[in-house]
Amino acid sequence: MNSQPKPAVTPVEAQSAEHKEAECAEFQSHMAERIGAGENLLDDPHLTDCERCQRLVEELAAIAQAARLLLPVEEEPHEDLWEKIQRAITHESA
Amino acid sequence: MAPETKQSDTLTVGSNPPAPEAEAGCSPRFHPDPADDSAAQILERAQAGDHTAFSQLYSLHKRRVYSLCLRMVGNIAEAEDLTQEAFLQLHRKIATFRGDSAFSTWLHRLTVNVVLMHLRRKGLNLISLDEALDTSPDSGPVRSFGAQDLRLTGTIDRMTLEKAIADLPPGYRLIFMLHDIDGYEHNEIATMLDCSIGNSKSQLHKARMKLRESLSTKLNAEVLP
Ligand SMILES: [Zn+2]
């Protein structure tokens, strides 16, 4: 084997990168319907092999986790609201 | 039941449920002296028609109810109207609460139902959520795959996330909120929204994908001037 300097991206690599893009697009475009059908995508062979799609799945999980941890922050309603509710209760009971 | 676990998540971020005495100043007309009242006693008295106890109940739960409404509709004026409606319904129905579930869970459900009724009246057809959302121009093949090399993990802050959620189409926002924030299971969401469990699952995935796209844009915009 000759040890010639390798170009940054060989045609074979470029072709396989393109192929990979197509595989990822295919996998990702069907995620919603497959999840809806009750499939466990974590068992999918593409996901086992593909770092990019693994990262996507991790990021979606991270978003859900961030929402759970960050967002149940409780805000205060306007202080007049109780007055309004009281008036409505009185009106209803009259 | 998931809304119960939400309580501990809330604790994680450091906002404990208010003690009744801390709230006394927020009930201008009534001046309860609840030092010895447990939440159970307050509830019992409110169920028996005691108005002071009902005001204490309001003080105890107003933040949770209001915040839930605010997240679901994304609008302060509407959220206050819905909070009022939720407490009016609570006043009407409180005697029927039997203690089979925790009161906070029961009130959470009552509030969600108030908001859903409101959204239906406003014309958001929750039954055909799929069609409504799938015809949106953004719901085609995934655009953002591989486009960002952004590690979202650990970089999401509350303000950015809130903004991204507020930008979601209403149907996506509702599903994401019910499942990922309020902790409802898909079967519960399916019942509430009158859709299939599969529908709820696939819509949640689409909502998270849309959020990821929006967060990537927002977080990148912060890094790159
Ligand atoms: Zn892939």
GROMACS .gro file of C-alpha atoms and ligand atoms in nm:
model
  320
    1MET     CA    1   0.000   0.000   0.000
    2ASN     CA    2   0.129   0.343  -0.091
    3SER     CA    3   0.113   0.601   0.176
    4GLN     CA    4   0.009   0.898  -0.036
    5PRO     CA    5  -0.118   1.214   0.136
    6LYS     CA    6  -0.491   1.175   0.176
    7PRO     CA    7  -0.730   1.448   0.052
    8ALA     CA    8  -0.955   1.594   0.324
    9VAL     CA    9  -1.258   1.410   0.188
   10THR     CA   10  -1.219   1.126  -0.059
   11PRO     CA   11  -1.492   1.066  -0.319
   12VAL     CA   12  -1.579   0.741  -0.142
   13GLU     CA   13  -1.612   0.924   0.188
   14ALA     CA   14  -1.821   1.198   0.027
   15GLN     CA   15  -2.049   0.937  -0.123
   16SER     CA   16  -2.087   0.756   0.207
   17ALA     CA   17  -2.150   1.087   0.385
   18GLU     CA   18  -2.430   1.156   0.139
   19HIS     CA   19  -2.565   0.809   0.195
   20LYS     CA   20  -2.552   0.868   0.569
   21GLU     CA   21  -2.739   1.198   0.536
   22ALA     CA   22  -3.012   1.013   0.350
   23GLU     CA   23  -3.027   0.743   0.616
   24CYS     CA   24  -3.055   0.999   0.895
   25ALA     CA   25  -3.321   1.196   0.708
   26GLU     CA   26  -3.516   0.874   0.653
   27PHE     CA   27  -3.487   0.771   1.017
   28GLN     CA   28  -3.576   1.114   1.154
   29SER     CA   29  -3.869   1.173   0.922
   30HIS     CA   30  -4.043   0.861   1.051
   31MET     CA   31  -3.971   0.904   1.418
   32ALA     CA   32  -4.304   1.067   1.507
   33GLU     CA   33  -4.525   0.806   1.341
   34ARG     CA   34  -4.317   0.517   1.477
   35ILE     CA   35  -4.330   0.660   1.829
   36GLY     CA   36  -4.703   0.709   1.780
   37ALA     CA   37  -4.732   0.344   1.680
   38GLY     CA   38  -4.571   0.247   2.009
   39GLU     CA   39  -4.229   0.143   1.872
   40ASN     CA   40  -3.924   0.170   2.092
   41LEU     CA   41  -3.677   0.352   1.869
   42LEU     CA   42  -3.390   0.289   2.106
   43ASP     CA   43  -3.375  -0.064   1.959
   44ASP     CA   44  -3.344   0.065   1.602
   45PRO     CA   45  -3.020  -0.046   1.430
   46HIS     CA   46  -2.971   0.298   1.276
   47LEU     CA   47  -2.979   0.459   1.617
   48THR     CA   48  -2.730   0.208   1.756
   49ASP     CA   49  -2.483   0.302   1.482
   50CYS     CA   50  -2.551   0.672   1.428
   51GLU     CA   51  -2.396   0.922   1.663
   52ARG     CA   52  -2.590   1.211   1.512
   53CYS     CA   53  -2.930   1.055   1.565
   54GLN     CA   54  -2.827   0.937   1.911
   55ARG     CA   55  -2.746   1.296   1.991
   56LEU     CA   56  -3.084   1.407   1.860
   57VAL     CA   57  -3.261   1.160   2.088
   58GLU     CA   58  -3.046   1.273   2.382
   59GLU     CA   59  -3.126   1.636   2.311
   60LEU     CA   60  -3.498   1.571   2.297
   61ALA     CA   61  -3.472   1.396   2.632
   62ALA     CA   62  -3.268   1.688   2.767
   63ILE     CA   63  -3.541   1.931   2.659
   64ALA     CA   64  -3.803   1.727   2.841
   65GLN     CA   65  -3.583   1.707   3.149
   66ALA     CA   66  -3.511   2.081   3.143
   67ALA     CA   67  -3.884   2.150   3.122
   68ARG     CA   68  -3.952   1.927   3.421
   69LEU     CA   69  -3.680   2.089   3.629
   70LEU     CA   70  -3.701   2.451   3.521
   71LEU     CA   71  -4.060   2.522   3.450
   72PRO     CA   72  -4.285   2.438   3.738
   73VAL     CA   73  -4.200   2.782   3.867
   74GLU     CA   74  -4.507   2.937   4.016
   75GLU     CA   75  -4.615   3.289   3.949
   76GLU     CA   76  -4.838   3.515   4.150
   77PRO     CA   77  -5.171   3.632   4.007
   78HIS     CA   78  -5.264   3.999   4.041
   79GLU     CA   79  -5.359   4.081   4.399
   80ASP     CA   80  -5.702   4.210   4.290
   81LEU     CA   81  -5.800   3.868   4.164
   82TRP     CA   82  -5.929   3.744   4.498
   83GLU     CA   83  -6.160   4.046   4.521
   84LYS     CA   84  -6.303   3.963   4.180
   85ILE     CA   85  -6.351   3.599   4.272
   86GLN     CA   86  -6.523   3.696   4.595
   87ARG     CA   87  -6.759   3.928   4.410
   88ALA     CA   88  -6.840   3.652   4.161
   89ILE     CA   89  -6.906   3.405   4.443
   90THR     CA   90  -7.132   3.652   4.621
   91HIS     CA   91  -7.314   3.722   4.293
   92GLU     CA   92  -7.363   3.350   4.232
   93SER     CA   93  -7.486   3.280   4.583
   94ALA     CA   94  -7.735   3.571   4.573
   95MET     CA   95  -5.028   1.035   3.960
   96ALA     CA   96  -4.798   1.271   3.790
   97PRO     CA   97  -4.908   1.613   3.914
   98GLU     CA   98  -4.808   1.485   4.256
   99THR     CA   99  -4.448   1.437   4.145
  100LYS     CA  100  -4.454   1.790   4.010
  101GLN     CA  101  -4.459   1.912   4.364
  102SER     CA  102  -4.112   1.765   4.422
  103ASP     CA  103  -3.983   1.914   4.096
  104THR     CA  104  -4.104   2.247   4.220
  105LEU     CA  105  -3.912   2.189   4.538
  106THR     CA  106  -3.603   2.111   4.334
  107VAL     CA  107  -3.601   2.460   4.190
  108GLY     CA  108  -3.659   2.609   4.528
  109SER     CA  109  -4.016   2.728   4.538
  110ASN     CA  110  -4.188   2.557   4.827
  111PRO     CA  111  -4.564   2.553   4.843
  112PRO     CA  112  -4.665   2.856   5.047
  113ALA     CA  113  -4.759   2.821   5.410
  114PRO     CA  114  -5.103   2.967   5.481
  115GLU     CA  115  -4.966   3.222   5.726
  116ALA     CA  116  -4.726   3.357   5.465
  117GLU     CA  117  -5.027   3.433   5.250
  118ALA     CA  118  -5.251   3.607   5.499
  119GLY     CA  119  -5.168   3.953   5.366
  120CYS     CA  120  -5.284   3.855   5.019
  121SER     CA  121  -5.646   3.811   5.123
  122PRO     CA  122  -5.738   4.172   5.184
  123ARG     CA  123  -6.093   4.125   5.299
  124PHE     CA  124  -6.043   3.830   5.527
  125HIS     CA  125  -5.792   3.823   5.806
  126PRO     CA  126  -5.770   3.459   5.894
  127ASP     CA  127  -5.557   3.346   6.177
  128PRO     CA  128  -5.453   3.015   6.039
  129ALA     CA  129  -5.159   2.947   6.263
  130ASP     CA  130  -5.304   2.617   6.380
  131ASP     CA  131  -5.482   2.518   6.063
  132SER     CA  132  -5.354   2.221   5.872
  133ALA     CA  133  -5.434   2.209   5.502
  134ALA     CA  134  -5.675   1.923   5.576
  135GLN     CA  135  -5.866   2.128   5.832
  136ILE     CA  136  -5.887   2.425   5.598
  137LEU     CA  137  -6.023   2.199   5.326
  138GLU     CA  138  -6.276   2.042   5.557
  139ARG     CA  139  -6.404   2.382   5.671
  140ALA     CA  140  -6.417   2.513   5.314
  141GLN     CA  141  -6.622   2.206   5.218
  142ALA     CA  142  -6.864   2.291   5.496
  143GLY     CA  143  -6.914   2.636   5.341
  144ASP     CA  144  -6.675   2.842   5.555
  145HIS     CA  145  -6.578   3.147   5.344
  146THR     CA  146  -6.269   3.224   5.547
  147ALA     CA  147  -6.143   2.873   5.488
  148PHE     CA  148  -6.214   2.910   5.117
  149SER     CA  149  -6.003   3.226   5.108
  150GLN     CA  150  -5.724   3.034   5.276
  151LEU     CA  151  -5.761   2.762   5.016
  152TYR     CA  152  -5.729   3.030   4.749
  153SER     CA  153  -5.411   3.159   4.911
  154LEU     CA  154  -5.268   2.809   4.926
  155HIS     CA  155  -5.340   2.716   4.566
  156LYS     CA  156  -5.362   3.041   4.368
  157ARG     CA  157  -5.005   3.023   4.238
  158ARG     CA  158  -5.035   2.668   4.111
  159VAL     CA  159  -5.369   2.731   3.945
  160TYR     CA  160  -5.266   3.064   3.794
  161SER     CA  161  -4.930   2.935   3.669
  162LEU     CA  162  -5.097   2.636   3.510
  163CYS     CA  163  -5.346   2.862   3.330
  164LEU     CA  164  -5.071   3.100   3.227
  165ARG     CA  165  -4.860   2.822   3.075
  166MET     CA  166  -5.156   2.678   2.890
  167VAL     CA  167  -5.280   3.000   2.734
  168GLY     CA  168  -4.966   3.215   2.741
  169ASN     CA  169  -5.159   3.533   2.818
  170ILE     CA  170  -5.187   3.708   3.156
  171ALA     CA  171  -5.541   3.849   3.118
  172GLU     CA  172  -5.681   3.516   2.995
  173ALA     CA  173  -5.491   3.329   3.266
  174GLU     CA  174  -5.648   3.547   3.535
  175ASP     CA  175  -5.997   3.500   3.392
  176LEU     CA  176  -5.940   3.125   3.385
  177THR     CA  177  -5.803   3.126   3.740
  178GLN     CA  178  -6.121   3.303   3.847
  179GLU     CA  179  -6.333   3.048   3.660
  180ALA     CA  180  -6.137   2.760   3.817
  181PHE     CA  181  -6.194   2.893   4.171
  182LEU     CA  182  -6.561   2.958   4.096
  183GLN     CA  183  -6.597   2.599   3.984
  184LEU     CA  184  -6.403   2.489   4.289
  185HIS     CA  185  -6.649   2.681   4.505
  186ARG     CA  186  -6.940   2.508   4.333
  187LYS     CA  187  -6.791   2.160   4.347
  188ILE     CA  188  -6.579   2.154   4.659
  189ALA     CA  189  -6.840   1.964   4.861
  190THR     CA  190  -6.815   1.680   4.607
  191PHE     CA  191  -6.443   1.625   4.671
  192ARG     CA  192  -6.420   1.290   4.845
  193GLY     CA  193  -6.049   1.262   4.910
  194ASP     CA  194  -5.994   0.963   4.676
  195SER     CA  195  -5.705   1.158   4.525
  196ALA     CA  196  -5.497   1.437   4.673
  197PHE     CA  197  -5.682   1.768   4.671
  198SER     CA  198  -5.404   1.935   4.469
  199THR     CA  199  -5.437   1.668   4.198
  200TRP     CA  200  -5.814   1.711   4.191
  201LEU     CA  201  -5.782   2.089   4.164
  202HIS     CA  202  -5.515   2.052   3.894
  203ARG     CA  203  -5.752   1.839   3.687
  204LEU     CA  204  -6.041   2.077   3.743
  205THR     CA  205  -5.821   2.364   3.623
  206VAL     CA  206  -5.699   2.176   3.315
  207ASN     CA  207  -6.062   2.105   3.225
  208VAL     CA  208  -6.154   2.472   3.266
  209VAL     CA  209  -5.871   2.571   3.031
  210LEU     CA  210  -5.953   2.300   2.777
  211MET     CA  211  -6.316   2.409   2.768
  212HIS     CA  212  -6.201   2.764   2.712
  213LEU     CA  213  -5.967   2.659   2.430
  214ARG     CA  214  -6.246   2.461   2.263
  215ARG     CA  215  -6.477   2.760   2.286
  216LYS     CA  216  -6.205   2.969   2.127
  217GLY     CA  217  -6.204   2.730   1.833
  218LEU     CA  218  -5.893   2.523   1.895
  219ASN     CA  219  -6.023   2.189   1.778
  220LEU     CA  220  -5.841   1.950   2.005
  221ILE     CA  221  -5.992   1.643   1.844
  222SER     CA  222  -5.839   1.708   1.505
  223LEU     CA  223  -5.513   1.822   1.656
  224ASP     CA  224  -5.320   1.610   1.406
  225GLU     CA  225  -5.472   1.753   1.092
  226ALA     CA  226  -5.450   2.104   1.228
  227LEU     CA  227  -5.083   2.066   1.305
  228ASP     CA  228  -4.972   1.846   1.018
  229THR     CA  229  -5.083   2.093   0.756
  230SER     CA  230  -4.861   2.361   0.902
  231PRO     CA  231  -4.574   2.453   0.668
  232ASP     CA  232  -4.313   2.362   0.927
  233SER     CA  233  -4.416   2.004   0.976
  234GLY     CA  234  -4.242   1.858   0.671
  235PRO     CA  235  -3.926   1.652   0.679
  236VAL     CA  236  -3.689   1.737   0.959
  237ARG     CA  237  -3.489   2.041   0.862
  238SER     CA  238  -3.258   2.074   1.153
  239PHE     CA  239  -3.099   1.731   1.158
  240GLY     CA  240  -2.727   1.760   1.180
  241ALA     CA  241  -2.749   2.130   1.105
  242GLN     CA  242  -2.636   2.225   1.452
  243ASP     CA  243  -2.353   2.083   1.647
  244LEU     CA  244  -2.499   2.236   1.954
  245ARG     CA  245  -2.506   2.042   2.275
  246LEU     CA  246  -2.834   2.144   2.427
  247THR     CA  247  -2.776   1.946   2.741
  248GLY     CA  248  -2.692   2.171   3.029
  249THR     CA  249  -2.720   2.491   2.829
  250ILE     CA  250  -3.095   2.546   2.842
  251ASP     CA  251  -3.202   2.825   3.073
  252ARG     CA  252  -3.557   2.890   3.188
  253MET     CA  253  -3.615   3.216   3.001
  254THR     CA  254  -3.502   3.073   2.668
  255LEU     CA  255  -3.710   2.761   2.720
  256GLU     CA  256  -4.017   2.963   2.818
  257LYS     CA  257  -3.981   3.179   2.509
  258ALA     CA  258  -3.943   2.873   2.287
  259ILE     CA  259  -4.252   2.710   2.441
  260ALA     CA  260  -4.451   3.030   2.401
  261ASP     CA  261  -4.362   3.027   2.030
  262LEU     CA  262  -4.498   2.673   1.980
  263PRO     CA  263  -4.828   2.632   1.794
  264PRO     CA  264  -5.109   2.596   2.055
  265GLY     CA  265  -5.166   2.224   2.000
  266TYR     CA  266  -4.798   2.139   2.043
  267ARG     CA  267  -4.771   2.368   2.344
  268LEU     CA  268  -5.065   2.198   2.510
  269ILE     CA  269  -4.932   1.843   2.463
  270PHE     CA  270  -4.578   1.938   2.570
  271MET     CA  271  -4.709   2.117   2.875
  272LEU     CA  272  -4.944   1.843   2.985
  273HIS     CA  273  -4.683   1.568   2.945
  274ASP     CA  274  -4.342   1.721   3.007
  275ILE     CA  275  -4.427   1.992   3.256
  276ASP     CA  276  -4.742   1.876   3.433
  277GLY     CA  277  -4.649   1.512   3.414
  278TYR     CA  278  -4.968   1.361   3.273
  279GLU     CA  279  -4.938   1.018   3.110
  280HIS     CA  280  -5.029   0.971   2.744
  281ASN     CA  281  -5.346   0.777   2.830
  282GLU     CA  282  -5.462   1.064   3.052
  283ILE     CA  283  -5.385   1.321   2.783
  284ALA     CA  284  -5.568   1.111   2.525
  285THR     CA  285  -5.876   1.112   2.748
  286MET     CA  286  -5.854   1.484   2.819
  287LEU     CA  287  -5.804   1.583   2.456
  288ASP     CA  288  -6.025   1.311   2.313
  289CYS     CA  289  -5.752   1.177   2.084
  290SER     CA  290  -5.564   0.848   2.059
  291ILE     CA  291  -5.266   0.759   2.276
  292GLY     CA  292  -5.053   0.725   1.961
  293ASN     CA  293  -5.162   1.070   1.855
  294SER     CA  294  -5.053   1.211   2.189
  295LYS     CA  295  -4.714   1.036   2.164
  296SER     CA  296  -4.639   1.145   1.810
  297GLN     CA  297  -4.752   1.502   1.877
  298LEU     CA  298  -4.527   1.519   2.181
  299HIS     CA  299  -4.231   1.409   1.969
  300LYS     CA  300  -4.311   1.675   1.710
  301ALA     CA  301  -4.345   1.936   1.981
  302ARG     CA  302  -4.003   1.846   2.124
  303MET     CA  303  -3.849   1.852   1.775
  304LYS     CA  304  -3.993   2.196   1.717
  305LEU     CA  305  -3.864   2.314   2.052
  306ARG     CA  306  -3.519   2.175   1.975
  307GLU     CA  307  -3.512   2.364   1.648
  308SER     CA  308  -3.626   2.683   1.816
  309LEU     CA  309  -3.379   2.643   2.105
  310SER     CA  310  -3.092   2.580   1.865
  311THR     CA  311  -3.173   2.903   1.684
  312LYS     CA  312  -3.215   3.100   2.005
  313LEU     CA  313  -2.903   2.965   2.173
  314ASN     CA  314  -2.695   3.012   1.858
  315ALA     CA  315  -2.819   3.368   1.827
  316GLU     CA  316  -2.694   3.430   2.180
  317VAL     CA  317  -2.348   3.299   2.094
  318LEU     CA  318  -2.317   3.455   1.751
  319PRO     CA  319  -2.386   3.830   1.745
  320ZN      ZN  320  -2.866   0.909   1.183
   0.00000   0.00000   0.00000
